[in-house]
Short mmCIF file of C-alpha atoms in Angstrom, two decimals:
data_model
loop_
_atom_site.label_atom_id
_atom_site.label_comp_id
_atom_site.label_asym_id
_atom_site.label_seq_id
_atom_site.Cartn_x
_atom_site.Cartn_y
_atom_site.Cartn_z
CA UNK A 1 0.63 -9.64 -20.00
CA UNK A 2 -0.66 -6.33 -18.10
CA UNK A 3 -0.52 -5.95 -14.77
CA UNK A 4 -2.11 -3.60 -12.61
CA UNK A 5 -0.14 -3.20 -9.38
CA UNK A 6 0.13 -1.06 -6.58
CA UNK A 7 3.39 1.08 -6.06
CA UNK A 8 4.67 -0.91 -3.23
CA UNK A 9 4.14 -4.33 -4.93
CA UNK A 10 6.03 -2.56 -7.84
CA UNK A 11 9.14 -1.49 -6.14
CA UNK A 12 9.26 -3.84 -3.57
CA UNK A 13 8.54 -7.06 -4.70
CA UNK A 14 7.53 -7.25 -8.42
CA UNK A 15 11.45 -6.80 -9.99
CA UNK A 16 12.79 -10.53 -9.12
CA UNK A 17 9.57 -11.76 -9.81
CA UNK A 18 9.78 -9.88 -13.65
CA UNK A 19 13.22 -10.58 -14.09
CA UNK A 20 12.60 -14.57 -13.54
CA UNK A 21 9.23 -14.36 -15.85
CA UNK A 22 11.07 -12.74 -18.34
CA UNK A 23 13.99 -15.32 -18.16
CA UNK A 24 11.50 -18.12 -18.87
CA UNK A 25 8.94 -16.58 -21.29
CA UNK A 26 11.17 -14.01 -23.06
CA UNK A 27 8.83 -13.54 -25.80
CA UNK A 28 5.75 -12.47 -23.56
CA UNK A 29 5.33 -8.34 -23.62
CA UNK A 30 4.63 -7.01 -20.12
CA UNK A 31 3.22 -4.21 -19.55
CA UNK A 32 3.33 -3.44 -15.79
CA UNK A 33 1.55 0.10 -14.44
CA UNK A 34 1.29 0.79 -11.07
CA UNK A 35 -1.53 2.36 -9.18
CA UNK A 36 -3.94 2.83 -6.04
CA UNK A 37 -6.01 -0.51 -5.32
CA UNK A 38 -9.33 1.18 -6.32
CA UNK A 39 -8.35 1.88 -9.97
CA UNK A 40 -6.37 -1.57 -10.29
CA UNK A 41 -9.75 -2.87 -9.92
CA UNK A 42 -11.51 -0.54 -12.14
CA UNK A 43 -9.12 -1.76 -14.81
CA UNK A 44 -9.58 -5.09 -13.73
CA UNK A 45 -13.02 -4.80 -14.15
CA UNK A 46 -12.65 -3.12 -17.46
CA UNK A 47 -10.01 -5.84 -18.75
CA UNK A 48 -7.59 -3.60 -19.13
CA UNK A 49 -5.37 -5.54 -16.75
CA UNK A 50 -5.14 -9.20 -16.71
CA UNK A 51 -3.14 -9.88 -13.42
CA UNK A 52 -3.95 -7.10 -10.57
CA UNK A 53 -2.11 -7.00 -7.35
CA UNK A 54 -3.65 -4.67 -4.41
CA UNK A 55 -5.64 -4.61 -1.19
CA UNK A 56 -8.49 -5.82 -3.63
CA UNK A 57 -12.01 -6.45 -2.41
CA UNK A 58 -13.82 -9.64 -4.45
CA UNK A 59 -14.91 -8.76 -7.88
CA UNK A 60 -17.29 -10.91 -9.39
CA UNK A 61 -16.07 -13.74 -11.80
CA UNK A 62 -12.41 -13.30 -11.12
CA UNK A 63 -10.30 -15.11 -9.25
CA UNK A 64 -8.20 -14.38 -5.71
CA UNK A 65 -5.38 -15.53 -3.74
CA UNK A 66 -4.09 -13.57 -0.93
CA UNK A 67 -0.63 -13.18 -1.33
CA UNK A 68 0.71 -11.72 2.57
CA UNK A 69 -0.31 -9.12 4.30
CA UNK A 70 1.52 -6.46 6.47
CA UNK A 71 1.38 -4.14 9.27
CA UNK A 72 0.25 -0.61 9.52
CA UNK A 73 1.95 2.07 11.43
CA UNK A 74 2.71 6.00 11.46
CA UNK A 75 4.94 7.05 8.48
CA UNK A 76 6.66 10.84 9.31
CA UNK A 77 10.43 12.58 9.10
CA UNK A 78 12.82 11.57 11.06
CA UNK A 79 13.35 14.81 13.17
CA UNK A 80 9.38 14.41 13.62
CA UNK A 81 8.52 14.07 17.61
CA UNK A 82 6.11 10.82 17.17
CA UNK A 83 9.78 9.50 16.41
CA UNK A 84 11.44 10.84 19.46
CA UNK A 85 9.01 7.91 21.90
CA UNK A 86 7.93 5.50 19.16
CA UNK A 87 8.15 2.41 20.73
CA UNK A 88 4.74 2.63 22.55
CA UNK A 89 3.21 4.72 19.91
CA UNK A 90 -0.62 3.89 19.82
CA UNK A 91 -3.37 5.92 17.71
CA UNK A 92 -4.15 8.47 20.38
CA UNK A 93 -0.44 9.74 19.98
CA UNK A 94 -1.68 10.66 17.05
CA UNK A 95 -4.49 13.32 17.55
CA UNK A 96 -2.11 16.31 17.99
CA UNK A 97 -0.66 16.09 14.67
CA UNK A 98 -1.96 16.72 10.76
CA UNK A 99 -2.80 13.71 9.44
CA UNK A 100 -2.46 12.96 5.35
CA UNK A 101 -5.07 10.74 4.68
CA UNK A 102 -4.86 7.94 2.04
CA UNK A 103 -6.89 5.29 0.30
CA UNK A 104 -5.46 2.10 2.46
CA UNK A 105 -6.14 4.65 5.84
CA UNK A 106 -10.18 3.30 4.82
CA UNK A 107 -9.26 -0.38 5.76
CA UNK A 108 -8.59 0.46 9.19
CA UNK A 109 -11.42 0.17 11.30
CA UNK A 110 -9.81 0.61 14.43
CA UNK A 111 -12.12 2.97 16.87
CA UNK A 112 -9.18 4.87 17.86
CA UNK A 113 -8.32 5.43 14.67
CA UNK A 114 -11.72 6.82 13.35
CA UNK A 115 -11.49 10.78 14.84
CA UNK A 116 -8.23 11.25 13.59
CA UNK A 117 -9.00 10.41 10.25
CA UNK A 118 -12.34 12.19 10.19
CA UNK A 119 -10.12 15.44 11.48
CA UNK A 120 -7.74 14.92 8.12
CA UNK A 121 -7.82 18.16 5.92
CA UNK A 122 -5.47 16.36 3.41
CA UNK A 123 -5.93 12.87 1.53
CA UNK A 124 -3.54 11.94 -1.00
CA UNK A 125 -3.73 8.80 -2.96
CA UNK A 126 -0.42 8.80 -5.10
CA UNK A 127 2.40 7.54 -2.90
CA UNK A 128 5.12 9.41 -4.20
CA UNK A 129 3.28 12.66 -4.06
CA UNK A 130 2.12 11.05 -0.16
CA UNK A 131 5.41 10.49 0.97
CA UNK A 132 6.67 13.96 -0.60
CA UNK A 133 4.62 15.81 1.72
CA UNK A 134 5.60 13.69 4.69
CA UNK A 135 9.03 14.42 4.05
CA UNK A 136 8.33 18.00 3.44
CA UNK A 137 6.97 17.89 6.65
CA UNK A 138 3.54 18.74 5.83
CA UNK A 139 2.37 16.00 7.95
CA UNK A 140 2.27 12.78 9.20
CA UNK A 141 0.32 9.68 7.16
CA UNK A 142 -0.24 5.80 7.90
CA UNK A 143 0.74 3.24 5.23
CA UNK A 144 1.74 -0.19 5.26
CA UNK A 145 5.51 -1.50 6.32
CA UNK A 146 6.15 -2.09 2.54
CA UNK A 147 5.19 1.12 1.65
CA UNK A 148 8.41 2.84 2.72
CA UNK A 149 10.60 0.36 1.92
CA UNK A 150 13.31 1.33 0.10
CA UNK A 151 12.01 4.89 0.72
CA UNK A 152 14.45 8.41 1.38
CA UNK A 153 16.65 8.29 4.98
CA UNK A 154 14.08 11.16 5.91
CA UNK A 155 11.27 9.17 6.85
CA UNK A 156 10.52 6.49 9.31
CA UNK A 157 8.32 3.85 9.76
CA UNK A 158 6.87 3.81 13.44
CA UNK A 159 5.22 0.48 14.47
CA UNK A 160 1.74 0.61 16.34
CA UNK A 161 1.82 -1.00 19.66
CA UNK A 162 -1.10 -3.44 20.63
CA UNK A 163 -2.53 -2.67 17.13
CA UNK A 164 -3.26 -6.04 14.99
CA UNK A 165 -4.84 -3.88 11.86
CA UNK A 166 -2.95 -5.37 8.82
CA UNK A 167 -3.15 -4.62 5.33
CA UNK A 168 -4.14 -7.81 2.94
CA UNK A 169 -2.43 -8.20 -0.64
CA UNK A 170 -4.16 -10.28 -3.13
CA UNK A 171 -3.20 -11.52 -6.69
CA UNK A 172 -6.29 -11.35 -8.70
CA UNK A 173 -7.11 -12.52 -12.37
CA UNK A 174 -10.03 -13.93 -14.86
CA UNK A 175 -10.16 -17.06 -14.29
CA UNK A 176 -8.26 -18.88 -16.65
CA UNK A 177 -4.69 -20.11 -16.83
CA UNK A 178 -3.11 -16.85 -18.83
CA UNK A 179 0.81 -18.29 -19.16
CA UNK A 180 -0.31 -21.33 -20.80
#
């Protein structure tokens, strides 16, 4: 079974879910890689994954189920000063500082939002490499709640006020029954 998945669904969710498959169908390889949502479906598309797991647009003949979604907000060190006054942080806090762009920052559509990502210098679509610069304090970076889960004391995860923008996760597969 290969599964394309991206690094938050791997760390933060995927492990019980493996350990329990692999209890029941102990015979079944899986092979599990995790990356961004654009090359899940690339690989999707290319059946080189059976079972992807992303912020995945509809791809033609293959099935979808949304699995949750979850919030957006400002990602950044601890000691940063968006984290001094973060509980009515709101996008225009935002336009004094560097922003590291990423791959999920394109599902916001927020008009706020919109000049501070078109001022980003930086856009970095590995997490671990993301998050390294945040806590290097290169700059600051938005990402899902799940994202940082789990992630180094350093950073925080600020919440948006009065912003609704949520990241979608869906499960997405050909369409037949593959654990039959």
């Amino acid at each position: 079974l290969r599964l394309a998945v991206t690094p938050s669904i791997a760390t933060a969710i995927l492990p019980p879910v493996i350990f329990q498959f692999t209890q029941k169908f102990p015979k079944v390889q899986v092979d599990i890689r995790d990356m961004d949502s654009t090359a899940i479906t690339r690989e999707l598309i290319r059946e080189r994954a059976d079972i992807g797991i992303g912020s995945l647009g509809l791809i033609d003949g293959m099935t979808r189920r949304e699995l949750f979604s979850d919030a957006f907000g400002v990602v950044c060190r601890r000691d940063h000063p968006l984290a001094q006054n973060w509980d009515q942080l709101t996008w225009r806090d935002m336009h004094d500082h560097v922003l590291i762009a990423n791959g999920l920052c394109d599902l916001i559509t927020d008009e706020d939002f919109a000049p501070i990502l078109a001022r980003s210098h930086l856009r970095v679509p590995n997490t671990t490499s993301l998050l390294g610069l945040v806590r290097a304090g290169v700059g600051i970076t938005v990402l899902p709640r799940l994202v940082v889960t789990g992630a180094s004391d350093e950073i925080t995860f600020l919440p948006l006020k009065d912003v609704t923008v949520r990241r979608s996760v869906q499960m997405v597969s050909q369409p037949i029954n593959l654990l039959m």
